[in-house]
Amino acid sequence: MYLETGISIALLAATVAAHFVVPNDYQNMSGIVVNGISARVREKYMRLANEALFEQSGPCPFAAYGTIIVNHTSDEVVCRGANFRTGDPTIHGEISAINACTSVFAARNMTATEIFAAWADLSIYTNAESCPMCASAIRWAGFKEYIYGTTIQHNYNVGWGVITMSSYDVFQQTRQLPGYQTVMLGQILTNETDPLFSWQYNESAPCPNGCVKKMSKSRGYLGCVEPNAA
């Protein structure tokens, strides 16, 4: 009875949440050529952001946030990141990837000034829209481009606890920052990124990547796990 009531309350909360509209969160740039880079290439790199998540956290992690940083001039992934449960609440996928790149650049004997300048030539891909903290970090870095998949609105609707401020609104407040104005491309490959975030608070949502349903002792309802963990 308690379990059924708990699930009902969670579903009711998700239903109520679905009626809230995150301001300025519809920034669909899928299919558009920007900076000479085709939609097909954008989708390729968004898939690589998903794969970065899977490589570091498995096929169906609860915190399904994956990020890569790309040099489109050389057509390469420079570094990867994912949400890590270290106890540090700031280590989101984007921050993890920025930290990884900083280490890569330092290992190349680049100075702090050279590292700071390097971001302006790079694009950051994240499979879900950045929270205001990470969106601010992206602008402070001065990335050339910021590309994301699933929106804050989607994750809010399906039950995630999020800060309901869109990246667009964060970027609007950073126009006075010096340097390159980061180009933002939203809602890329959402048909593949949305399912990664849709099951955590919804028992009826399918599991991604061949994962299977299993009762979560800590949460008291069905979640998704790798088949060999079922």
CSV table of C-alpha atoms in Angstrom, one decimal:
chain,number,residue,atom,x,y,z
A,1,MET,CA,0.0,0.0,0.0
A,2,TYR,CA,2.8,2.4,0.9
A,3,LEU,CA,4.7,1.6,-2.3
A,4,GLU,CA,1.6,2.1,-4.4
A,5,THR,CA,0.8,5.4,-2.7
A,6,GLY,CA,4.4,6.6,-3.0
A,7,ILE,CA,4.4,5.8,-6.8
A,8,SER,CA,1.0,7.6,-7.2
A,9,ILE,CA,2.3,10.7,-5.5
A,10,ALA,CA,5.4,10.6,-7.7
A,11,LEU,CA,3.3,10.3,-10.8
A,12,LEU,CA,1.0,13.1,-9.6
A,13,ALA,CA,4.0,15.3,-9.0
A,14,ALA,CA,5.3,14.6,-12.5
A,15,THR,CA,1.8,15.4,-14.0
A,16,VAL,CA,1.7,18.7,-12.2
A,17,ALA,CA,5.3,19.5,-13.2
A,18,ALA,CA,4.4,18.9,-16.8
A,19,HIS,CA,2.2,22.0,-16.7
A,20,PHE,CA,5.1,24.2,-15.8
A,21,VAL,CA,6.9,25.8,-18.8
A,22,VAL,CA,10.6,26.6,-18.4
A,23,PRO,CA,11.0,30.1,-20.0
A,24,ASN,CA,12.9,30.2,-23.3
A,25,ASP,CA,13.7,26.5,-23.2
A,26,TYR,CA,12.7,25.6,-26.8
A,27,GLN,CA,15.9,26.2,-28.8
A,28,ASN,CA,15.6,23.4,-31.4
A,29,MET,CA,18.5,23.7,-33.8
A,30,SER,CA,18.4,20.1,-35.1
A,31,GLY,CA,18.9,19.8,-38.9
A,32,ILE,CA,20.6,23.2,-39.2
A,33,VAL,CA,24.1,23.8,-40.5
A,34,VAL,CA,26.1,26.1,-38.2
A,35,ASN,CA,29.7,27.1,-38.7
A,36,GLY,CA,29.8,24.8,-41.7
A,37,ILE,CA,29.1,21.7,-39.7
A,38,SER,CA,26.3,19.5,-40.9
A,39,ALA,CA,23.5,18.0,-38.8
A,40,ARG,CA,24.9,14.5,-39.5
A,41,VAL,CA,28.2,15.5,-37.9
A,42,ARG,CA,26.4,17.1,-34.9
A,43,GLU,CA,24.5,13.9,-34.4
A,44,LYS,CA,27.7,11.8,-34.6
A,45,TYR,CA,29.3,13.8,-31.9
A,46,MET,CA,26.2,13.7,-29.7
A,47,ARG,CA,26.2,10.0,-29.9
A,48,LEU,CA,29.8,10.1,-28.8
A,49,ALA,CA,28.7,12.1,-25.8
A,50,ASN,CA,26.3,9.3,-25.0
A,51,GLU,CA,29.1,6.8,-25.5
A,52,ALA,CA,31.4,8.7,-23.1
A,53,LEU,CA,28.7,8.3,-20.5
A,54,PHE,CA,28.4,4.6,-21.1
A,55,GLU,CA,32.1,4.0,-21.1
A,56,GLN,CA,32.5,5.7,-17.7
A,57,SER,CA,29.2,4.8,-16.0
A,58,GLY,CA,27.7,1.8,-17.8
A,59,PRO,CA,24.7,1.5,-20.1
A,60,CYS,CA,22.0,2.8,-17.8
A,61,PRO,CA,23.4,4.9,-15.0
A,62,PHE,CA,20.9,6.8,-12.9
A,63,ALA,CA,22.7,10.1,-13.5
A,64,ALA,CA,22.8,9.8,-17.3
A,65,TYR,CA,24.8,13.0,-18.1
A,66,GLY,CA,27.6,12.6,-20.6
A,67,THR,CA,29.9,15.3,-22.2
A,68,ILE,CA,32.6,15.5,-24.7
A,69,ILE,CA,34.8,18.4,-25.8
A,70,VAL,CA,35.5,18.5,-29.6
A,71,ASN,CA,38.0,20.2,-31.9
A,72,HIS,CA,36.1,20.4,-35.1
A,73,THR,CA,39.1,21.7,-37.0
A,74,SER,CA,41.0,18.5,-36.4
A,75,ASP,CA,37.7,16.5,-36.2
A,76,GLU,CA,38.6,14.9,-32.8
A,77,VAL,CA,37.3,14.4,-29.3
A,78,VAL,CA,39.8,16.1,-27.0
A,79,CYS,CA,38.3,14.8,-23.7
A,80,ARG,CA,35.3,13.2,-22.1
A,81,GLY,CA,33.3,13.6,-18.9
A,82,ALA,CA,30.3,12.2,-17.0
A,83,ASN,CA,28.5,12.9,-13.7
A,84,PHE,CA,30.5,11.2,-10.9
A,85,ARG,CA,29.2,10.4,-7.5
A,86,THR,CA,32.3,11.6,-5.5
A,87,GLY,CA,30.4,13.7,-3.0
A,88,ASP,CA,31.4,16.8,-4.8
A,89,PRO,CA,28.2,18.3,-6.1
A,90,THR,CA,29.9,20.4,-8.7
A,91,ILE,CA,31.2,17.4,-10.7
A,92,HIS,CA,28.6,17.4,-13.4
A,93,GLY,CA,29.5,16.0,-16.8
A,94,GLU,CA,30.5,19.4,-18.2
A,95,ILE,CA,32.8,20.2,-15.3
A,96,SER,CA,34.3,16.7,-15.4
A,97,ALA,CA,35.1,17.2,-19.1
A,98,ILE,CA,36.5,20.7,-18.6
A,99,ASN,CA,38.7,19.3,-15.8
A,100,ALA,CA,39.8,16.5,-18.0
A,101,CYS,CA,40.8,18.9,-20.8
A,102,THR,CA,42.7,21.1,-18.4
A,103,SER,CA,44.7,18.1,-17.4
A,104,VAL,CA,45.4,17.1,-21.0
A,105,PHE,CA,46.5,20.7,-21.9
A,106,ALA,CA,48.7,20.9,-18.8
A,107,ALA,CA,50.3,17.6,-19.8
A,108,ARG,CA,51.2,19.3,-23.1
A,109,ASN,CA,53.1,21.9,-21.1
A,110,MET,CA,50.6,24.6,-22.0
A,111,THR,CA,50.6,27.6,-19.8
A,112,ALA,CA,47.5,28.8,-17.9
A,113,THR,CA,47.1,31.6,-20.4
A,114,GLU,CA,47.4,29.2,-23.3
A,115,ILE,CA,44.9,26.8,-21.7
A,116,PHE,CA,42.4,29.6,-21.2
A,117,ALA,CA,42.7,30.7,-24.8
A,118,ALA,CA,42.3,27.2,-26.1
A,119,TRP,CA,38.6,26.9,-25.2
A,120,ALA,CA,37.6,29.5,-27.9
A,121,ASP,CA,38.5,26.9,-30.6
A,122,LEU,CA,36.5,24.0,-29.0
A,123,SER,CA,32.9,22.8,-28.9
A,124,ILE,CA,31.3,21.2,-25.9
A,125,TYR,CA,28.6,18.5,-26.5
A,126,THR,CA,26.5,17.4,-23.6
A,127,ASN,CA,23.6,15.0,-23.9
A,128,ALA,CA,21.3,17.1,-21.7
A,129,GLU,CA,21.0,20.9,-21.4
A,130,SER,CA,23.4,22.3,-18.8
A,131,CYS,CA,22.3,23.5,-15.4
A,132,PRO,CA,22.9,27.2,-14.7
A,133,MET,CA,26.2,26.3,-13.0
A,134,CYS,CA,27.6,24.4,-16.0
A,135,ALA,CA,26.1,26.9,-18.5
A,136,SER,CA,27.9,29.7,-16.7
A,137,ALA,CA,31.1,27.7,-16.7
A,138,ILE,CA,30.8,27.2,-20.4
A,139,ARG,CA,30.5,30.9,-20.9
A,140,TRP,CA,33.3,31.8,-18.5
A,141,ALA,CA,35.5,29.4,-20.5
A,142,GLY,CA,34.4,31.0,-23.8
A,143,PHE,CA,33.8,27.9,-25.8
A,144,LYS,CA,33.2,28.4,-29.5
A,145,GLU,CA,30.1,26.2,-29.4
A,146,TYR,CA,27.8,24.6,-26.9
A,147,ILE,CA,25.6,21.8,-28.2
A,148,TYR,CA,23.1,19.9,-26.0
A,149,GLY,CA,20.4,17.2,-26.4
A,150,THR,CA,17.6,16.7,-23.9
A,151,THR,CA,16.1,19.9,-22.5
A,152,ILE,CA,15.7,21.0,-18.9
A,153,GLN,CA,11.9,21.1,-19.7
A,154,HIS,CA,11.9,17.4,-20.6
A,155,ASN,CA,13.8,16.4,-17.4
A,156,TYR,CA,11.5,18.6,-15.3
A,157,ASN,CA,8.5,17.0,-16.9
A,158,VAL,CA,9.7,13.4,-16.1
A,159,GLY,CA,10.4,14.1,-12.5
A,160,TRP,CA,14.0,15.3,-12.2
A,161,GLY,CA,14.9,17.9,-9.7
A,162,VAL,CA,16.3,20.7,-11.8
A,163,ILE,CA,16.9,24.5,-11.6
A,164,THR,CA,14.3,25.8,-14.0
A,165,MET,CA,16.5,28.3,-15.8
A,166,SER,CA,17.3,27.6,-19.5
A,167,SER,CA,20.7,27.9,-21.0
A,168,TYR,CA,19.3,30.6,-23.2
A,169,ASP,CA,18.5,32.8,-20.2
A,170,VAL,CA,21.9,32.1,-18.6
A,171,PHE,CA,23.6,33.1,-21.9
A,172,GLN,CA,21.5,36.3,-22.1
A,173,GLN,CA,23.0,37.4,-18.8
A,174,THR,CA,26.6,36.8,-20.0
A,175,ARG,CA,26.7,39.2,-23.0
A,176,GLN,CA,29.1,41.5,-21.3
A,177,LEU,CA,31.7,38.8,-20.8
A,178,PRO,CA,34.8,39.5,-22.8
A,179,GLY,CA,35.9,37.3,-25.7
A,180,TYR,CA,34.1,35.0,-28.0
A,181,GLN,CA,30.3,34.7,-27.8
A,182,THR,CA,29.5,31.0,-27.5
A,183,VAL,CA,27.1,29.7,-30.2
A,184,MET,CA,24.3,27.5,-28.6
A,185,LEU,CA,22.7,24.7,-30.5
A,186,GLY,CA,19.8,23.0,-28.6
A,187,GLN,CA,17.8,19.7,-28.9
A,188,ILE,CA,20.2,17.7,-31.0
A,189,LEU,CA,19.4,14.0,-31.3
A,190,THR,CA,16.8,14.1,-28.6
A,191,ASN,CA,15.2,10.9,-29.9
A,192,GLU,CA,18.3,9.1,-28.5
A,193,THR,CA,19.1,11.3,-25.5
A,194,ASP,CA,15.6,11.7,-24.0
A,195,PRO,CA,15.2,8.0,-23.2
A,196,LEU,CA,18.3,8.0,-21.1
A,197,PHE,CA,16.6,10.4,-18.7
A,198,SER,CA,13.0,9.2,-18.9
A,199,TRP,CA,13.0,6.0,-16.8
A,200,GLN,CA,14.5,7.2,-13.4
A,201,TYR,CA,11.1,8.4,-12.0
A,202,ASN,CA,8.7,6.5,-14.2
A,203,GLU,CA,8.3,2.7,-13.7
A,204,SER,CA,6.5,2.4,-17.0
A,205,ALA,CA,9.2,4.0,-19.2
A,206,PRO,CA,11.4,1.5,-21.1
A,207,CYS,CA,15.0,0.9,-20.1
A,208,PRO,CA,17.7,2.1,-22.4
A,209,ASN,CA,20.5,0.0,-24.0
A,210,GLY,CA,19.1,-3.4,-23.2
A,211,CYS,CA,18.9,-2.8,-19.5
A,212,VAL,CA,16.1,-4.5,-17.5
A,213,LYS,CA,13.7,-3.6,-14.7
A,214,LYS,CA,14.6,-4.4,-11.2
A,215,MET,CA,13.2,-3.3,-7.8
A,216,SER,CA,15.4,-0.7,-6.3
A,217,LYS,CA,15.7,-1.3,-2.5
A,218,SER,CA,16.8,2.3,-1.9
A,219,ARG,CA,14.0,3.9,-3.9
A,220,GLY,CA,11.2,1.4,-3.4
A,221,TYR,CA,10.2,1.1,-7.1
A,222,LEU,CA,11.4,-0.5,-10.3
A,223,GLY,CA,14.5,1.0,-11.9
A,224,CYS,CA,16.8,-0.1,-14.7
A,225,VAL,CA,20.0,-2.2,-14.3
A,226,GLU,CA,22.4,-4.0,-16.6
A,227,PRO,CA,21.0,-7.5,-17.5
A,228,ASN,CA,23.8,-9.3,-15.6
A,229,ALA,CA,22.9,-7.3,-12.4
A,230,ALA,CA,19.2,-8.3,-12.5
